[in-house]
Amino acid sequence: MANFTAADVKKLRELTGAGMMDCKKALTEAEGDLDKAVEIVRVKGLKGVAKRESRTTENGAVVSVIAEDNASGVILELKCETDFVAKGEKFLAVADALAAHVAKTAPADAEALMASEIEPGKTVQAFVDEANATLGEKIVVDRFARFADGYVAVYMHRTAADLPPQVAVLVELDKENAEVAKDVAQHIAAFAPKFVSRADIPADLLDNERRVAEATAREEGKPEAALPKIVEGRVTGFVKENAVLEQAFAKDSKKTVQKVLDEAGVTLKRFARIRVGA
């Protein structure tokens, strides 16, 4: 019997959007290996694969801090158990205080952030623990990003009118252009790319995508002679889905994001996108 648990089945469903029985079959075939099971689901063309963000029941908010001269910026995710707490003033005040602390101290990672002092003699961990007790829910500092090496801009998106922002995008250009920075940030919020360009996609990830594309084409019964062209076409499609510069621009689908940046004479150096719970 394959070595996997109900938690593994749940995780595979979150990653792929496939049904429970399909996930169980894939994990059985993969002998409990989650990564292999994801590939099996994709190869077999089961519903919802590879295009859905992970589902979650977690709540919270994203907040931001941008310097007046746009030389630096921070986005930070603070999570909680219920949307009732997420939209409360006290919770958002905690999130804002944490983002301001990140902007000021530039911690290297979450571990360094939690160990740093937000007040004399009080670590961020202690500050968050106090918030847990005050708000009566588990509060978690999950992710943050800080840029300070170019022109920085942020876009915050509300997914519901009665909730705080749930999506934050931080972009960094090589020179000032507020309009393009905002447009590109909004595009990233909507299309959720993972990389700036094809060159940023790890070679092993592209190799794996090529292998999955070939296996999928064979599963579909495509002619052997047509496989190379089909595979490269699907890999190109994968790149366009995941590299923002390759994507059709949200405001003008006749142009790529790269074309929009070139016309403006600016370069997108990097970006960070955080969606609460995803």
CSV table of N, CA and C in Angstrom, one decimal, residues 167-261:
chain,number,residue,atom,x,y,z
A,167,VAL,N,-4.0,41.3,-1.8
A,167,VAL,CA,-3.0,41.2,-2.7
A,167,VAL,C,-2.1,42.4,-2.7
A,168,ALA,N,-0.8,42.2,-2.6
A,168,ALA,CA,0.2,43.3,-2.7
A,168,ALA,C,1.3,43.0,-3.7
A,169,VAL,N,1.6,44.0,-4.5
A,169,VAL,CA,2.7,43.8,-5.4
A,169,VAL,C,3.7,45.0,-5.3
A,170,LEU,N,5.0,44.6,-5.1
A,170,LEU,CA,6.0,45.6,-5.0
A,170,LEU,C,6.9,45.4,-6.3
A,171,VAL,N,7.1,46.5,-7.0
A,171,VAL,CA,8.0,46.5,-8.2
A,171,VAL,C,9.1,47.5,-8.0
A,172,GLU,N,10.2,47.2,-8.7
A,172,GLU,CA,11.4,48.0,-8.7
A,172,GLU,C,11.9,48.2,-10.1
A,173,LEU,N,11.8,49.5,-10.5
A,173,LEU,CA,12.4,49.9,-11.9
A,173,LEU,C,13.8,50.5,-11.7
A,174,ASP,N,14.5,50.5,-12.8
A,174,ASP,CA,15.8,51.1,-12.8
A,174,ASP,C,15.8,52.6,-12.8
A,175,LYS,N,14.6,53.2,-13.1
A,175,LYS,CA,14.5,54.7,-13.1
A,175,LYS,C,13.1,55.1,-12.8
A,176,GLU,N,12.8,56.3,-12.5
A,176,GLU,CA,11.5,56.7,-12.1
A,176,GLU,C,10.5,56.7,-13.3
A,177,ASN,N,9.4,56.1,-13.1
A,177,ASN,CA,8.2,56.2,-14.0
A,177,ASN,C,7.0,55.7,-13.3
A,178,ALA,N,6.3,56.6,-12.6
A,178,ALA,CA,5.2,56.2,-11.7
A,178,ALA,C,4.1,55.5,-12.5
A,179,GLU,N,3.8,56.0,-13.7
A,179,GLU,CA,2.7,55.4,-14.4
A,179,GLU,C,2.9,54.0,-14.8
A,180,VAL,N,4.1,53.7,-15.4
A,180,VAL,CA,4.5,52.4,-15.8
A,180,VAL,C,4.6,51.5,-14.6
A,181,ALA,N,5.2,52.0,-13.5
A,181,ALA,CA,5.4,51.1,-12.3
A,181,ALA,C,4.0,50.7,-11.8
A,182,LYS,N,3.0,51.6,-11.8
A,182,LYS,CA,1.7,51.2,-11.4
A,182,LYS,C,1.0,50.3,-12.3
A,183,ASP,N,1.1,50.5,-13.6
A,183,ASP,CA,0.5,49.6,-14.6
A,183,ASP,C,1.1,48.2,-14.5
A,184,VAL,N,2.4,48.1,-14.4
A,184,VAL,CA,3.1,46.8,-14.3
A,184,VAL,C,2.7,46.1,-13.0
A,185,ALA,N,2.6,46.8,-11.9
A,185,ALA,CA,2.3,46.2,-10.6
A,185,ALA,C,0.8,45.7,-10.7
A,186,GLN,N,-0.1,46.4,-11.3
A,186,GLN,CA,-1.5,46.0,-11.5
A,186,GLN,C,-1.5,44.7,-12.3
A,187,HIS,N,-0.7,44.7,-13.4
A,187,HIS,CA,-0.7,43.5,-14.3
A,187,HIS,C,-0.2,42.3,-13.5
A,188,ILE,N,0.8,42.5,-12.7
A,188,ILE,CA,1.4,41.4,-11.9
A,188,ILE,C,0.3,40.9,-10.9
A,189,ALA,N,-0.4,41.8,-10.3
A,189,ALA,CA,-1.4,41.4,-9.3
A,189,ALA,C,-2.5,40.5,-10.0
A,190,ALA,N,-2.8,40.9,-11.2
A,190,ALA,CA,-3.9,40.1,-11.9
A,190,ALA,C,-3.4,38.8,-12.5
A,191,PHE,N,-2.1,38.8,-13.0
A,191,PHE,CA,-1.7,37.6,-13.8
A,191,PHE,C,-0.7,36.7,-13.0
A,192,ALA,N,-0.3,37.1,-11.8
A,192,ALA,CA,0.5,36.3,-10.9
A,192,ALA,C,1.7,35.6,-11.5
A,193,PRO,N,2.6,36.3,-12.3
A,193,PRO,CA,3.8,35.7,-12.8
A,193,PRO,C,4.7,35.3,-11.6
A,194,LYS,N,5.6,34.4,-11.9
A,194,LYS,CA,6.6,34.0,-10.8
A,194,LYS,C,8.0,34.5,-11.0
A,195,PHE,N,8.3,34.9,-12.3
A,195,PHE,CA,9.6,35.3,-12.6
A,195,PHE,C,9.6,36.6,-13.5
A,196,VAL,N,10.7,37.3,-13.6
A,196,VAL,CA,10.8,38.5,-14.4
A,196,VAL,C,10.9,38.1,-15.9
A,197,SER,N,11.8,37.2,-16.2
A,197,SER,CA,12.1,36.9,-17.6
A,197,SER,C,12.3,35.4,-17.7
A,198,ARG,N,12.4,34.9,-18.9
A,198,ARG,CA,12.7,33.5,-19.2
A,198,ARG,C,14.0,33.1,-18.6
A,199,ALA,N,15.0,34.0,-18.6
A,199,ALA,CA,16.3,33.8,-18.1
A,199,ALA,C,16.3,33.5,-16.6
A,200,ASP,N,15.3,34.0,-15.9
A,200,ASP,CA,15.2,33.8,-14.5
A,200,ASP,C,14.6,32.5,-14.1
A,201,ILE,N,14.0,31.8,-15.0
A,201,ILE,CA,13.4,30.5,-14.7
A,201,ILE,C,14.5,29.4,-14.6
A,202,PRO,N,14.6,28.7,-13.5
A,202,PRO,CA,15.6,27.7,-13.3
A,202,PRO,C,15.6,26.7,-14.4
A,203,ALA,N,16.8,26.3,-14.9
A,203,ALA,CA,16.9,25.4,-16.0
A,203,ALA,C,16.2,24.0,-15.7
A,204,ASP,N,16.3,23.6,-14.4
A,204,ASP,CA,15.7,22.3,-14.1
A,204,ASP,C,14.2,22.4,-14.1
A,205,LEU,N,13.7,23.6,-13.8
A,205,LEU,CA,12.2,23.7,-13.9
A,205,LEU,C,11.7,23.7,-15.4
A,206,LEU,N,12.5,24.3,-16.3
A,206,LEU,CA,12.2,24.2,-17.7
A,206,LEU,C,12.3,22.8,-18.2
A,207,ASP,N,13.4,22.1,-17.8
A,207,ASP,CA,13.6,20.7,-18.2
A,207,ASP,C,12.4,19.8,-17.7
A,208,ASN,N,12.0,20.1,-16.5
A,208,ASN,CA,10.9,19.3,-16.0
A,208,ASN,C,9.6,19.6,-16.7
A,209,GLU,N,9.4,20.8,-17.1
A,209,GLU,CA,8.2,21.2,-17.8
A,209,GLU,C,8.2,20.6,-19.2
A,210,ARG,N,9.4,20.5,-19.8
A,210,ARG,CA,9.5,19.8,-21.1
A,210,ARG,C,9.2,18.4,-21.0
A,211,ARG,N,9.7,17.7,-19.9
A,211,ARG,CA,9.4,16.3,-19.7
A,211,ARG,C,7.9,16.0,-19.5
A,212,VAL,N,7.3,16.9,-18.7
A,212,VAL,CA,5.8,16.8,-18.5
A,212,VAL,C,5.1,17.0,-19.8
A,213,ALA,N,5.5,18.0,-20.6
A,213,ALA,CA,4.8,18.3,-21.8
A,213,ALA,C,4.9,17.1,-22.8
A,214,GLU,N,6.1,16.5,-22.8
A,214,GLU,CA,6.2,15.3,-23.7
A,214,GLU,C,5.4,14.1,-23.2
A,215,ALA,N,5.4,13.9,-21.9
A,215,ALA,CA,4.6,12.8,-21.4
A,215,ALA,C,3.1,13.0,-21.6
A,216,THR,N,2.7,14.3,-21.5
A,216,THR,CA,1.3,14.7,-21.7
A,216,THR,C,0.9,14.4,-23.2
A,217,ALA,N,1.8,14.9,-24.1
A,217,ALA,CA,1.5,14.7,-25.5
A,217,ALA,C,1.4,13.2,-25.9
A,218,ARG,N,2.2,12.4,-25.3
A,218,ARG,CA,2.2,10.9,-25.6
A,218,ARG,C,0.9,10.4,-25.0
A,219,GLU,N,0.5,10.8,-23.8
A,219,GLU,CA,-0.8,10.4,-23.2
A,219,GLU,C,-2.0,10.7,-24.1
A,220,GLU,N,-1.9,11.9,-24.8
A,220,GLU,CA,-2.9,12.3,-25.7
A,220,GLU,C,-2.9,11.6,-27.0
A,221,GLY,N,-1.8,10.8,-27.3
A,221,GLY,CA,-1.8,10.1,-28.5
A,221,GLY,C,-1.2,10.9,-29.7
A,222,LYS,N,-0.5,12.0,-29.4
A,222,LYS,CA,0.0,12.8,-30.5
A,222,LYS,C,1.1,12.0,-31.3
A,223,PRO,N,1.2,12.3,-32.6
A,223,PRO,CA,2.1,11.6,-33.5
A,223,PRO,C,3.6,11.8,-33.0
A,224,GLU,N,4.4,10.8,-33.1
A,224,GLU,CA,5.8,10.9,-32.7
A,224,GLU,C,6.5,12.0,-33.4
A,225,ALA,N,6.3,12.1,-34.7
A,225,ALA,CA,7.0,13.2,-35.4
A,225,ALA,C,6.7,14.6,-35.0
A,226,ALA,N,5.5,14.7,-34.4
A,226,ALA,CA,5.0,16.1,-34.1
A,226,ALA,C,5.4,16.4,-32.6
A,227,LEU,N,6.0,15.5,-31.9
A,227,LEU,CA,6.2,15.7,-30.5
A,227,LEU,C,7.2,16.9,-30.2
A,228,PRO,N,8.3,17.0,-30.9
A,228,PRO,CA,9.2,18.1,-30.6
A,228,PRO,C,8.6,19.5,-30.7
A,229,LYS,N,7.8,19.7,-31.8
A,229,LYS,CA,7.2,21.0,-32.0
A,229,LYS,C,6.1,21.2,-30.9
A,230,ILE,N,5.3,20.2,-30.6
A,230,ILE,CA,4.3,20.3,-29.6
A,230,ILE,C,4.9,20.6,-28.2
A,231,VAL,N,6.0,19.9,-27.9
A,231,VAL,CA,6.6,20.1,-26.6
A,231,VAL,C,7.2,21.5,-26.4
A,232,GLU,N,7.9,22.0,-27.4
A,232,GLU,CA,8.4,23.3,-27.4
A,232,GLU,C,7.3,24.4,-27.3
A,233,GLY,N,6.2,24.1,-28.0
A,233,GLY,CA,5.1,25.1,-28.0
A,233,GLY,C,4.5,25.1,-26.6
A,234,ARG,N,4.4,24.0,-25.9
A,234,ARG,CA,3.9,24.0,-24.5
A,234,ARG,C,4.9,24.6,-23.5
A,235,VAL,N,6.1,24.4,-23.8
A,235,VAL,CA,7.1,25.0,-22.9
A,235,VAL,C,7.1,26.5,-23.1
A,236,THR,N,7.0,27.0,-24.3
A,236,THR,CA,6.8,28.4,-24.5
A,236,THR,C,5.6,29.0,-23.8
A,237,GLY,N,4.5,28.2,-23.9
A,237,GLY,CA,3.3,28.6,-23.2
A,237,GLY,C,3.5,28.7,-21.7
A,238,PHE,N,4.3,27.8,-21.1
A,238,PHE,CA,4.6,27.8,-19.7
A,238,PHE,C,5.4,29.1,-19.4
A,239,VAL,N,6.4,29.4,-20.2
A,239,VAL,CA,7.2,30.6,-20.0
A,239,VAL,C,6.3,31.9,-20.0
A,240,LYS,N,5.4,31.9,-21.0
A,240,LYS,CA,4.5,33.1,-21.0
A,240,LYS,C,3.6,33.2,-19.8
A,241,GLU,N,3.3,32.1,-19.3
A,241,GLU,CA,2.4,32.1,-18.1
A,241,GLU,C,3.2,32.6,-16.8
A,242,ASN,N,4.5,32.3,-16.8
A,242,ASN,CA,5.3,32.5,-15.6
A,242,ASN,C,6.3,33.6,-15.6
A,243,ALA,N,6.7,34.1,-16.8
A,243,ALA,CA,7.6,35.2,-16.9
A,243,ALA,C,6.9,36.5,-17.3
A,244,VAL,N,6.9,37.5,-16.5
A,244,VAL,CA,6.1,38.7,-16.7
A,244,VAL,C,6.4,39.4,-18.0
A,245,LEU,N,7.7,39.4,-18.3
A,245,LEU,CA,8.1,40.2,-19.5
A,245,LEU,C,7.6,39.5,-20.8
A,246,GLU,N,7.3,38.2,-20.8
A,246,GLU,CA,6.7,37.5,-21.9
A,246,GLU,C,5.2,37.6,-22.0
A,247,GLN,N,4.6,38.1,-21.0
A,247,GLN,CA,3.1,38.1,-21.0
A,247,GLN,C,2.5,39.3,-21.8
A,248,ALA,N,1.3,39.0,-22.4
A,248,ALA,CA,0.6,40.1,-23.0
A,248,ALA,C,0.1,41.1,-22.0
A,249,PHE,N,0.4,42.3,-22.2
A,249,PHE,CA,0.1,43.4,-21.2
A,249,PHE,C,-1.4,43.5,-21.0
A,250,ALA,N,-1.7,43.6,-19.7
A,250,ALA,CA,-3.1,43.6,-19.3
A,250,ALA,C,-3.9,44.8,-20.0
A,251,LYS,N,-3.3,45.9,-20.1
A,251,LYS,CA,-4.0,47.1,-20.7
A,251,LYS,C,-4.0,47.1,-22.2
A,252,ASP,N,-3.2,46.3,-22.8
A,252,ASP,CA,-3.1,46.3,-24.3
A,252,ASP,C,-2.5,45.0,-24.7
A,253,SER,N,-3.3,44.0,-25.0
A,253,SER,CA,-2.9,42.6,-25.3
A,253,SER,C,-2.1,42.5,-26.5
A,254,LYS,N,-2.0,43.6,-27.4
A,254,LYS,CA,-1.2,43.5,-28.6
A,254,LYS,C,0.3,43.8,-28.3
A,255,LYS,N,0.6,44.2,-27.0
A,255,LYS,CA,2.0,44.4,-26.6
A,255,LYS,C,2.3,43.5,-25.5
A,256,THR,N,3.6,43.1,-25.4
A,256,THR,CA,4.0,42.3,-24.2
A,256,THR,C,4.4,43.4,-23.2
A,257,VAL,N,4.6,42.9,-21.9
A,257,VAL,CA,5.1,43.8,-20.9
A,257,VAL,C,6.4,44.3,-21.2
A,258,GLN,N,7.3,43.5,-21.8
A,258,GLN,CA,8.6,43.9,-22.2
A,258,GLN,C,8.5,45.1,-23.2
A,259,LYS,N,7.6,45.0,-24.1
A,259,LYS,CA,7.4,46.1,-25.1
A,259,LYS,C,7.0,47.4,-24.4
A,260,VAL,N,6.1,47.3,-23.5
A,260,VAL,CA,5.6,48.5,-22.7
A,260,VAL,C,6.8,49.1,-22.0
A,261,LEU,N,7.6,48.3,-21.4
A,261,LEU,CA,8.8,48.8,-20.6
A,261,LEU,C,9.8,49.4,-21.6
